[in-house]
Backbone atoms as SQL, in Angstrom:
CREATE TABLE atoms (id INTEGER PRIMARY KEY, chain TEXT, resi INTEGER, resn TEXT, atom TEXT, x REAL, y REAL, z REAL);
INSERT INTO atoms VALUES
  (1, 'A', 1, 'UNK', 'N', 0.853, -1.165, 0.000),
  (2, 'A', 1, 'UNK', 'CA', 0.000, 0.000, 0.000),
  (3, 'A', 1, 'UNK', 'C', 0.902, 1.233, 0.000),
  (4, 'A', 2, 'UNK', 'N', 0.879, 2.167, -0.962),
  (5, 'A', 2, 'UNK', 'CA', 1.797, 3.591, -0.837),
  (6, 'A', 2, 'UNK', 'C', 1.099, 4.721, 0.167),
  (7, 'A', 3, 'UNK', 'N', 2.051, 5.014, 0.684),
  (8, 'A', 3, 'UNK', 'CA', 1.711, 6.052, 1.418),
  (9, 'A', 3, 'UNK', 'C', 0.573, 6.877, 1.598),
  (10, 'A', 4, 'UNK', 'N', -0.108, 7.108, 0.459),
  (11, 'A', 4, 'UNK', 'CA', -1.399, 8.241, 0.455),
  (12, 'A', 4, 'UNK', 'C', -2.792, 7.525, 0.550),
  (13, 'A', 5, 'UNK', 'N', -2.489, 6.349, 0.316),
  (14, 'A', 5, 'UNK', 'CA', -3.492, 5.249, 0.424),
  (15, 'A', 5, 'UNK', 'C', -3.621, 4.785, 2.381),
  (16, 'A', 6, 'UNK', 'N', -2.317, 4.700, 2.979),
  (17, 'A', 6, 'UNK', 'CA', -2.238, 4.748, 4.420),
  (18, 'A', 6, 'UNK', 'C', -2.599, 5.870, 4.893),
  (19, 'A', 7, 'UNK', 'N', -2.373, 6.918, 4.696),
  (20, 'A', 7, 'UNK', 'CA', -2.976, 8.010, 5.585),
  (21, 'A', 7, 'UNK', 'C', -4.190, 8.445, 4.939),
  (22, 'A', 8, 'UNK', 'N', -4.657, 8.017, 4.348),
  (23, 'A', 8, 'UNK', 'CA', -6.635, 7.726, 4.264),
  (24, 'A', 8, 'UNK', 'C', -6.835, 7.375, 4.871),
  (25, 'A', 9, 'UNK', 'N', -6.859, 5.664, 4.922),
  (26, 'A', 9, 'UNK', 'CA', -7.441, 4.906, 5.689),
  (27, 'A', 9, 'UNK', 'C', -7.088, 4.774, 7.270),
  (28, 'A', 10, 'UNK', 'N', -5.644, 6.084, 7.309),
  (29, 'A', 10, 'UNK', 'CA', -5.336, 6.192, 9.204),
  (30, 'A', 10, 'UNK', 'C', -6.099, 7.144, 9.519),
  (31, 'A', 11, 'UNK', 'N', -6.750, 7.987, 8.522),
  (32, 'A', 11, 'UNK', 'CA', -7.306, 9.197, 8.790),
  (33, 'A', 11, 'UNK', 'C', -8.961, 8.668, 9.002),
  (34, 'A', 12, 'UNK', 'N', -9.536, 8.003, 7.931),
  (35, 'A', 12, 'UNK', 'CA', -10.764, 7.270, 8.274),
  (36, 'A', 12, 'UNK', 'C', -11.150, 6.543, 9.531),
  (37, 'A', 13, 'UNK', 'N', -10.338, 6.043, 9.513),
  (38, 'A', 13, 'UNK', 'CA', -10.200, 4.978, 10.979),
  (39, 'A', 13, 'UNK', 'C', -10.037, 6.098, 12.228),
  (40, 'A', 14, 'UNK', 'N', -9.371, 7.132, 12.162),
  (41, 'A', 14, 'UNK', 'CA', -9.270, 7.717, 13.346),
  (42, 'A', 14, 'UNK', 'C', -10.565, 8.866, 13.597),
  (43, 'A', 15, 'UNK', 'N', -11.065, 9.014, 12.220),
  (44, 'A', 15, 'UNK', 'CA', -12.284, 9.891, 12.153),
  (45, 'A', 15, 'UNK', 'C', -13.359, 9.082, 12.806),
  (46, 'A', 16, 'UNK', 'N', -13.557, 7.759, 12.467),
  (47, 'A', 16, 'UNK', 'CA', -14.819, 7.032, 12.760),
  (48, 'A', 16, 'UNK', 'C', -14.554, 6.466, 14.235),
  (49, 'A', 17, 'UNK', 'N', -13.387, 6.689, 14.882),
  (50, 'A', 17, 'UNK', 'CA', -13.448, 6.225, 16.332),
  (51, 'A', 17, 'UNK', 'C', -13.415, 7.322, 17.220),
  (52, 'A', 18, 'UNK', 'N', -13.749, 8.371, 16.307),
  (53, 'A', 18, 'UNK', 'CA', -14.148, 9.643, 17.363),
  (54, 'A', 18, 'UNK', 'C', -15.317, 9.797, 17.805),
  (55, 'A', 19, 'UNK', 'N', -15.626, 8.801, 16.891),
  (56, 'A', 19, 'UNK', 'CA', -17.755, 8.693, 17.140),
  (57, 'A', 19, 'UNK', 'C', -17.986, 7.687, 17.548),
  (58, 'A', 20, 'UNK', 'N', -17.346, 6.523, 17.876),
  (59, 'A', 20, 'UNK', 'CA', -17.358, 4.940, 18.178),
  (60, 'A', 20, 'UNK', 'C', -18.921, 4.566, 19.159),
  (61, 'A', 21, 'UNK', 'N', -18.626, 5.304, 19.960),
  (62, 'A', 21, 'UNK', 'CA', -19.436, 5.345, 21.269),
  (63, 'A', 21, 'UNK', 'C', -21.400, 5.740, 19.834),
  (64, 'A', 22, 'UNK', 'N', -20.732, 6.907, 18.969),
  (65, 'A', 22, 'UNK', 'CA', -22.286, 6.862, 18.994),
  (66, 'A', 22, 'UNK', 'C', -22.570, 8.330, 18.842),
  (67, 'A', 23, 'UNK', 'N', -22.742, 9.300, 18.118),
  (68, 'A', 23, 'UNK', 'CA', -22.891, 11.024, 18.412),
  (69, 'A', 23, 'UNK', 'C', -24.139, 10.812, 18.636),
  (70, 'A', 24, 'UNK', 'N', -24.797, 11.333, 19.614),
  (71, 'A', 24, 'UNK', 'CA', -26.008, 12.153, 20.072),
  (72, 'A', 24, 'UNK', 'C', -26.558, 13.929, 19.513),
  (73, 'A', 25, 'UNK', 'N', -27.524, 13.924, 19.656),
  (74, 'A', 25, 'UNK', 'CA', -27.819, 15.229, 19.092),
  (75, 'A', 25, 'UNK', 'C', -28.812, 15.698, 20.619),
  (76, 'A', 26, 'UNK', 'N', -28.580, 16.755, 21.089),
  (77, 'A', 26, 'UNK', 'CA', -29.155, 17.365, 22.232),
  (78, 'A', 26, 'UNK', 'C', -30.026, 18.699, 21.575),
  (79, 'A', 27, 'UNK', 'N', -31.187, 19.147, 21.775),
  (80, 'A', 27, 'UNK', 'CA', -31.719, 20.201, 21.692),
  (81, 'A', 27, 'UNK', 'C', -32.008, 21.193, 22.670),
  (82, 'A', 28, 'UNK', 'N', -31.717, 22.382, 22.817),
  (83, 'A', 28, 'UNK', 'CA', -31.544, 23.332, 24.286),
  (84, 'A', 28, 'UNK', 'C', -32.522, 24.203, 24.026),
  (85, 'A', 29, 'UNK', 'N', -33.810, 24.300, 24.659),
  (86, 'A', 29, 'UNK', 'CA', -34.144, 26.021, 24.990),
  (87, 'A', 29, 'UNK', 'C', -33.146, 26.872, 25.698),
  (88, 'A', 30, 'UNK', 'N', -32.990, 28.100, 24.954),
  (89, 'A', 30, 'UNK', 'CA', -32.016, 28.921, 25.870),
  (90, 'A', 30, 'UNK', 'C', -32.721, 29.971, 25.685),
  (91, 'A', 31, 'UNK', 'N', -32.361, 30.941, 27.227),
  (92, 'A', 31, 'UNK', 'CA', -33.077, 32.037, 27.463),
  (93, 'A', 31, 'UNK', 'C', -32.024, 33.245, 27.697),
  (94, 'A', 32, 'UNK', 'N', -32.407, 34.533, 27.855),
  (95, 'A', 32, 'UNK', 'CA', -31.827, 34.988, 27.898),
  (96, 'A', 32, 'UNK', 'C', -31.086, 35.852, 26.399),
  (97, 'A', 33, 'UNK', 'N', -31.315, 35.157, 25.192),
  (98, 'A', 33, 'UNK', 'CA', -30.757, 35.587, 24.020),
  (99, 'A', 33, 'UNK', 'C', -31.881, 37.077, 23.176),
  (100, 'A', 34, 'UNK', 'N', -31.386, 38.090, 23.290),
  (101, 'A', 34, 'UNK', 'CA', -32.378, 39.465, 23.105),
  (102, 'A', 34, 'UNK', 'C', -31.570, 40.201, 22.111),
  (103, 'A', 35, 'UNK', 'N', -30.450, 39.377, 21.264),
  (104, 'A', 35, 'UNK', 'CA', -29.390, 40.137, 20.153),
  (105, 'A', 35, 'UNK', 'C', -28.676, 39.365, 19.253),
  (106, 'A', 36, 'UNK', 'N', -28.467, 40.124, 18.107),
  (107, 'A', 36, 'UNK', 'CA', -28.317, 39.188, 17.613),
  (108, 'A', 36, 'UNK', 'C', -26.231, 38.924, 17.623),
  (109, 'A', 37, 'UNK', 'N', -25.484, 38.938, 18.647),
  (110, 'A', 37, 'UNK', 'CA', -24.411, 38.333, 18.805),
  (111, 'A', 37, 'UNK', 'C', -24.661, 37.644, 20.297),
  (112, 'A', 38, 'UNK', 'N', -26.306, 37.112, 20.649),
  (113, 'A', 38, 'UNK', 'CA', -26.276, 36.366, 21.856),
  (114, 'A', 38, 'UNK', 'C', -26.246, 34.867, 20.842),
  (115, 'A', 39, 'UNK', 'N', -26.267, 34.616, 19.952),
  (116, 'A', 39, 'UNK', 'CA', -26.454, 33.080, 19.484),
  (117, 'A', 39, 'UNK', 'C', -25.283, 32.874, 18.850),
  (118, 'A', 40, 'UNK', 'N', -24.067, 33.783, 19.215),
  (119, 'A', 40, 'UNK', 'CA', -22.943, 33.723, 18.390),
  (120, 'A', 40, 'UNK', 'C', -21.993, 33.303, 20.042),
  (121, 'A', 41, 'UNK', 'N', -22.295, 33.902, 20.998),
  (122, 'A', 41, 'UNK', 'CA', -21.755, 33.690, 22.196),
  (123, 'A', 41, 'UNK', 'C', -22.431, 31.959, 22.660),
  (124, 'A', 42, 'UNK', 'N', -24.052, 31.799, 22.412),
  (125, 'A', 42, 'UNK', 'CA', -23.660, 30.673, 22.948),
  (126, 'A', 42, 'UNK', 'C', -23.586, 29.748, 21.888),
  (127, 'A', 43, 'UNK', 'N', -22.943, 30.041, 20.973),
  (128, 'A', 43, 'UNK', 'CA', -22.183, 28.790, 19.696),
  (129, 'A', 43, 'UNK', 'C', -20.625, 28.649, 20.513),
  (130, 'A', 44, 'UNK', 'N', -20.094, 29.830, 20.571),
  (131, 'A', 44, 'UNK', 'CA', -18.785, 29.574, 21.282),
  (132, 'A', 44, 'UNK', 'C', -18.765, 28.961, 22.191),
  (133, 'A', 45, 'UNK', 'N', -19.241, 29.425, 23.234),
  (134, 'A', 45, 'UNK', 'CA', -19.534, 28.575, 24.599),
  (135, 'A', 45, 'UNK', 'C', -19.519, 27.099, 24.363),
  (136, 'A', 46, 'UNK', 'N', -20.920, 26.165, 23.808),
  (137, 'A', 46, 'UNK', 'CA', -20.908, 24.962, 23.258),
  (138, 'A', 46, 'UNK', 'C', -19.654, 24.276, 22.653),
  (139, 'A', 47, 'UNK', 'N', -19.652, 24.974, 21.799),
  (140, 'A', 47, 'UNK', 'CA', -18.022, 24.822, 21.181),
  (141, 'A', 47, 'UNK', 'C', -16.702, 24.245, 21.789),
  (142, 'A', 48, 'UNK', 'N', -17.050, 24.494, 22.935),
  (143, 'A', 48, 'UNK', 'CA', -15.407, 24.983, 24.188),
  (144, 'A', 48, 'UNK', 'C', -15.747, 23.497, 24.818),
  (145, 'A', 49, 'UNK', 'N', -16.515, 23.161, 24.994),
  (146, 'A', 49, 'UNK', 'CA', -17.004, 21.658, 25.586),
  (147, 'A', 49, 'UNK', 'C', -16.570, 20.469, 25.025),
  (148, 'A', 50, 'UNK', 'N', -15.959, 19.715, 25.690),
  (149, 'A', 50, 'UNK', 'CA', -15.153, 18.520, 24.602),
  (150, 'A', 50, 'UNK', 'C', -15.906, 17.486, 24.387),
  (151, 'A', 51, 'UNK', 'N', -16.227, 17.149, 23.108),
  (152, 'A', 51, 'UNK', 'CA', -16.985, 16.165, 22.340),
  (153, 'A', 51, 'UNK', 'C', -18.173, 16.877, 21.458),
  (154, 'A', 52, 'UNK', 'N', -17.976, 18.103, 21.668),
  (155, 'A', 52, 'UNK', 'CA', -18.976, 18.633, 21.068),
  (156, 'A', 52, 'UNK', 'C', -18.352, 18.510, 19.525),
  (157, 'A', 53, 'UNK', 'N', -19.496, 18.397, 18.478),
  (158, 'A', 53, 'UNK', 'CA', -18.762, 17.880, 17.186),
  (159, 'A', 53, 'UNK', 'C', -19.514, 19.490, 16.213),
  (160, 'A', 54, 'UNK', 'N', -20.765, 19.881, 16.761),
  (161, 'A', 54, 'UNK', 'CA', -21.203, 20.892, 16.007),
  (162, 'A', 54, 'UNK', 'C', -22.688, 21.548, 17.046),
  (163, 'A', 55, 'UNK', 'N', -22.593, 23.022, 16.815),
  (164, 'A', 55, 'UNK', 'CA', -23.931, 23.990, 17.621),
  (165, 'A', 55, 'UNK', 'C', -24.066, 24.544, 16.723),
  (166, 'A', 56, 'UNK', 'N', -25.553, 24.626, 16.495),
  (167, 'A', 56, 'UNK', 'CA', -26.265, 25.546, 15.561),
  (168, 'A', 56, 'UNK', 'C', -27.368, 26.359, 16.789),
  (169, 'A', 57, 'UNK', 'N', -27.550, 27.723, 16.810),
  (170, 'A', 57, 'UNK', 'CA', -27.965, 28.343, 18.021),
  (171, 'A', 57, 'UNK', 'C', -28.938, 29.030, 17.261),
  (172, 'A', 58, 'UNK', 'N', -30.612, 29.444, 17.125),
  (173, 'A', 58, 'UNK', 'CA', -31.121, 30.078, 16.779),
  (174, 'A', 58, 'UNK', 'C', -31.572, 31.019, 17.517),
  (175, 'A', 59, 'UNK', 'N', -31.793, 32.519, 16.865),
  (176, 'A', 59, 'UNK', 'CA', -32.159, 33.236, 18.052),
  (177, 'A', 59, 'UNK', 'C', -34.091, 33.533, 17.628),
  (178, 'A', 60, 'UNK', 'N', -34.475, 33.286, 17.184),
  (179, 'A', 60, 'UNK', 'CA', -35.923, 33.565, 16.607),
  (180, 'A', 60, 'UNK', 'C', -36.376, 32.211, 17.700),
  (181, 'A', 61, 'UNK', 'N', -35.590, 30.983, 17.855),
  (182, 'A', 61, 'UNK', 'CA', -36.576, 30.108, 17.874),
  (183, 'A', 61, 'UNK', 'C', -36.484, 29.465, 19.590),
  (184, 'A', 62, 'UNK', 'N', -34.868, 30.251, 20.291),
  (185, 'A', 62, 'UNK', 'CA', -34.131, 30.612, 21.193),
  (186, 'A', 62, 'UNK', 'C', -33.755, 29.085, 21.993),
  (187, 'A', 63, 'UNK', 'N', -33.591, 28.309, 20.698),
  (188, 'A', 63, 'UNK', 'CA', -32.952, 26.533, 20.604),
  (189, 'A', 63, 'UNK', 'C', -31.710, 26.636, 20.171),
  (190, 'A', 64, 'UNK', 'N', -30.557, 25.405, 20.789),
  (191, 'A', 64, 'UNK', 'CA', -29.873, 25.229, 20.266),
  (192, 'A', 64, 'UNK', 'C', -29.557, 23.619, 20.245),
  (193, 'A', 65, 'UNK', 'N', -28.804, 23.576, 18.754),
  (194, 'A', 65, 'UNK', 'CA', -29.083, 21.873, 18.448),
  (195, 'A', 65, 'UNK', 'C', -27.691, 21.690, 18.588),
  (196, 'A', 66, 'UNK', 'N', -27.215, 20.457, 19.425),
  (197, 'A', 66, 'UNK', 'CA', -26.148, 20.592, 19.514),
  (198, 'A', 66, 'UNK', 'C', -25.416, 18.987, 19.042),
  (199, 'A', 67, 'UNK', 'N', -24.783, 18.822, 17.920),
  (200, 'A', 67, 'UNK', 'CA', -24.219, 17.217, 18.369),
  (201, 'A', 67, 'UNK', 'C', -23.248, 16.851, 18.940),
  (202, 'A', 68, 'UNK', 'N', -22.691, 15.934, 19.743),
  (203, 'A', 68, 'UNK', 'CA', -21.869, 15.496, 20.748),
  (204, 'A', 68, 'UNK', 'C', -21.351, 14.231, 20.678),
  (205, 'A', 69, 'UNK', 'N', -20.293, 13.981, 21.429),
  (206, 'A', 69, 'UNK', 'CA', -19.928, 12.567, 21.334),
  (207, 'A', 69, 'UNK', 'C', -20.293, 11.966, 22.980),
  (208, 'A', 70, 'UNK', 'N', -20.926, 11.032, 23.234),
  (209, 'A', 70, 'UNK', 'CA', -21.448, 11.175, 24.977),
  (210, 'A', 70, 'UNK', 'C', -20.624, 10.178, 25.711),
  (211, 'A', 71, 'UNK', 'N', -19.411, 10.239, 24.892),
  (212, 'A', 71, 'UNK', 'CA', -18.045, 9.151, 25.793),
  (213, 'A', 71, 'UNK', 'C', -17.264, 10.348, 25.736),
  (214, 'A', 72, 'UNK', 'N', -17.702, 11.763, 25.681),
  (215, 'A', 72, 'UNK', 'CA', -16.542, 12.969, 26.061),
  (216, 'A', 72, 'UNK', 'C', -17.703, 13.864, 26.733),
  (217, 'A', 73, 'UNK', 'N', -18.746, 13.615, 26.887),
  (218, 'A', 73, 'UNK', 'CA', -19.440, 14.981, 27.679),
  (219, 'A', 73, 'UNK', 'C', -20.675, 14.577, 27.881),
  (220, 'A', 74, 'UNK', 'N', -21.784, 15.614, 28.609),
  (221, 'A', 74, 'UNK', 'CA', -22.890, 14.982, 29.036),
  (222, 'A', 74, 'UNK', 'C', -24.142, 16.144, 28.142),
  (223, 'A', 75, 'UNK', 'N', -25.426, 15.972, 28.245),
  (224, 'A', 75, 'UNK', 'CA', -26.433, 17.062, 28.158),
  (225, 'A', 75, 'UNK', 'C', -26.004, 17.993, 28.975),
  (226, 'A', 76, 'UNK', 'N', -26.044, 17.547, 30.442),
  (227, 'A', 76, 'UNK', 'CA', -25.609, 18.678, 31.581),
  (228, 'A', 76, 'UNK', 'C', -24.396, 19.889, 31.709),
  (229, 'A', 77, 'UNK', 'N', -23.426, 18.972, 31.144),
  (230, 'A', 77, 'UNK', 'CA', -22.507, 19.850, 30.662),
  (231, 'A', 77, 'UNK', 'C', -22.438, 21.097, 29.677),
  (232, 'A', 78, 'UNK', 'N', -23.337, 20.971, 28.682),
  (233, 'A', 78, 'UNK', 'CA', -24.010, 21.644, 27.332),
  (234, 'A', 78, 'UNK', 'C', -24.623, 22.686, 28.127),
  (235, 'A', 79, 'UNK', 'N', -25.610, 22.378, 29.079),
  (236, 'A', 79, 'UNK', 'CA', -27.052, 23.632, 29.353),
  (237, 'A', 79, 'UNK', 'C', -25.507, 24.249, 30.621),
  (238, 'A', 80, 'UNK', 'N', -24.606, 23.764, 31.230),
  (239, 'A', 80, 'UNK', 'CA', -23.672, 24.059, 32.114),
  (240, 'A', 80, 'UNK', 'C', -22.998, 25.165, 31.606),
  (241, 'A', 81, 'UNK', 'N', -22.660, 25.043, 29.935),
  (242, 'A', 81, 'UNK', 'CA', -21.767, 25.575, 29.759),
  (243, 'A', 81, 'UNK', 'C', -22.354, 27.156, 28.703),
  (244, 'A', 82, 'UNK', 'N', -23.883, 27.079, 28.558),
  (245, 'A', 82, 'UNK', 'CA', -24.545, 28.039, 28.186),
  (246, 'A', 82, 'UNK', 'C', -24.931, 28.840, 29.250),
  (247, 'A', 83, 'UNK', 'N', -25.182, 28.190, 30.754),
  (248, 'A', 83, 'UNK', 'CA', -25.507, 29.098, 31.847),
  (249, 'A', 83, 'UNK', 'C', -24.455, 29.658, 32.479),
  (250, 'A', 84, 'UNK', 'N', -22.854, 29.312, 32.277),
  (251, 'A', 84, 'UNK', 'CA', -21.729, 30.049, 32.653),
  (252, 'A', 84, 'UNK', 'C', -21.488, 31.399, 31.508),
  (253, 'A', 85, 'UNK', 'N', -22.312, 31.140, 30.377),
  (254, 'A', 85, 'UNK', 'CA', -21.825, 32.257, 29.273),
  (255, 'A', 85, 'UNK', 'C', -23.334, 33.322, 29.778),
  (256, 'A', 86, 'UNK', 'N', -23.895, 33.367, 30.792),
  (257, 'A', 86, 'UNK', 'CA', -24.913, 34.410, 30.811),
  (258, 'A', 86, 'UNK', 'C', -26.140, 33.525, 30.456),
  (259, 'A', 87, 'UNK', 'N', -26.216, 32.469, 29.537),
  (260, 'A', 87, 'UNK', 'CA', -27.330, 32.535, 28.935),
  (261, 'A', 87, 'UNK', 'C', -28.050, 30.954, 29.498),
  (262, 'A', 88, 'UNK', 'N', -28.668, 30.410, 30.395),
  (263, 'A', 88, 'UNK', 'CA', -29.436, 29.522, 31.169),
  (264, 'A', 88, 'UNK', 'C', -30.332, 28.625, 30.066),
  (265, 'A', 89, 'UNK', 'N', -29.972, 27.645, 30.214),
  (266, 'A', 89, 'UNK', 'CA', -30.663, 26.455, 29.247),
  (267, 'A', 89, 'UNK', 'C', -31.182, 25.367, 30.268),
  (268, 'A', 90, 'UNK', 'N', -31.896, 24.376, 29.348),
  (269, 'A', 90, 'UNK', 'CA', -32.782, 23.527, 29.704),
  (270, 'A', 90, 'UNK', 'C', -33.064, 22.357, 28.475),
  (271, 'A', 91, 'UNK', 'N', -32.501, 21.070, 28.684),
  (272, 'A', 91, 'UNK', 'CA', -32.859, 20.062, 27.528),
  (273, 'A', 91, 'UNK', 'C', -33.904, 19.639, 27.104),
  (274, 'A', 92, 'UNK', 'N', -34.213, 19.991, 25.736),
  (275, 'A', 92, 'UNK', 'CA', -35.811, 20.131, 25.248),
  (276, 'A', 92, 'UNK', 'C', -35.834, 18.622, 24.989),
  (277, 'A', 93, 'UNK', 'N', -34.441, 17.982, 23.974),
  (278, 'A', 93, 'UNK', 'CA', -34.892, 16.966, 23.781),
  (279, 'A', 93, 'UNK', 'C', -33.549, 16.259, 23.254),
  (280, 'A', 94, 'UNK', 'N', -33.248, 14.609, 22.951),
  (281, 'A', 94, 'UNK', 'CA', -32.195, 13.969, 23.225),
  (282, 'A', 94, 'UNK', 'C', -32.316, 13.012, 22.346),
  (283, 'A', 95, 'UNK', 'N', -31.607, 12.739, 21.244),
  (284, 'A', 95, 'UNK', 'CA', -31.487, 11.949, 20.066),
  (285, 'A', 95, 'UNK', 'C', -30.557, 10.982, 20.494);
């Protein structure tokens, strides 16, 4: 196997055991968001949490969808780490 053919398949293999366990998708009411750089603060926030893989934060609908890996972090941790940025959450719902 040449080289570029190995670091595919080291790169595949190491991509798909970042998810091994399983990604979850968490949905958050969050409160507190009255601007529009409050859904940009709690994207960062989420972000900073390890296993988090992606936050999409709406402010019209004042949800955020978050996916995760749940062999690096919890729901609790997620609404934890939106209520240390100012902005207080609550898990709507858990994929």
């Amino acid at each position: 196997m040449n080289k570029s053919r190995a670091f595919v398949l080291a790169a595949i293999l190491a991509a798909s055991s970042a998810f091994a366990g399983g990604s979850r998708t968490a949905t958050l009411d969050v409160t507190n968001m009255d601007c529009a750089v409050c859904p940009i603060t709690v994207r960062k926030a989420l972000e900073k949490v390890p296993g988090v893989g992606s936050a999409k934060v709406d402010l019209k609908t004042h949800r955020a969808v978050v996916a995760f890996d749940p062999s690096k972090t919890t729901p609790e941790m997620l609404t934890k780490a939106t209520t240390d940025a100012g902005f207080p959450s609550s898990i709507k719902q858990l994929q």
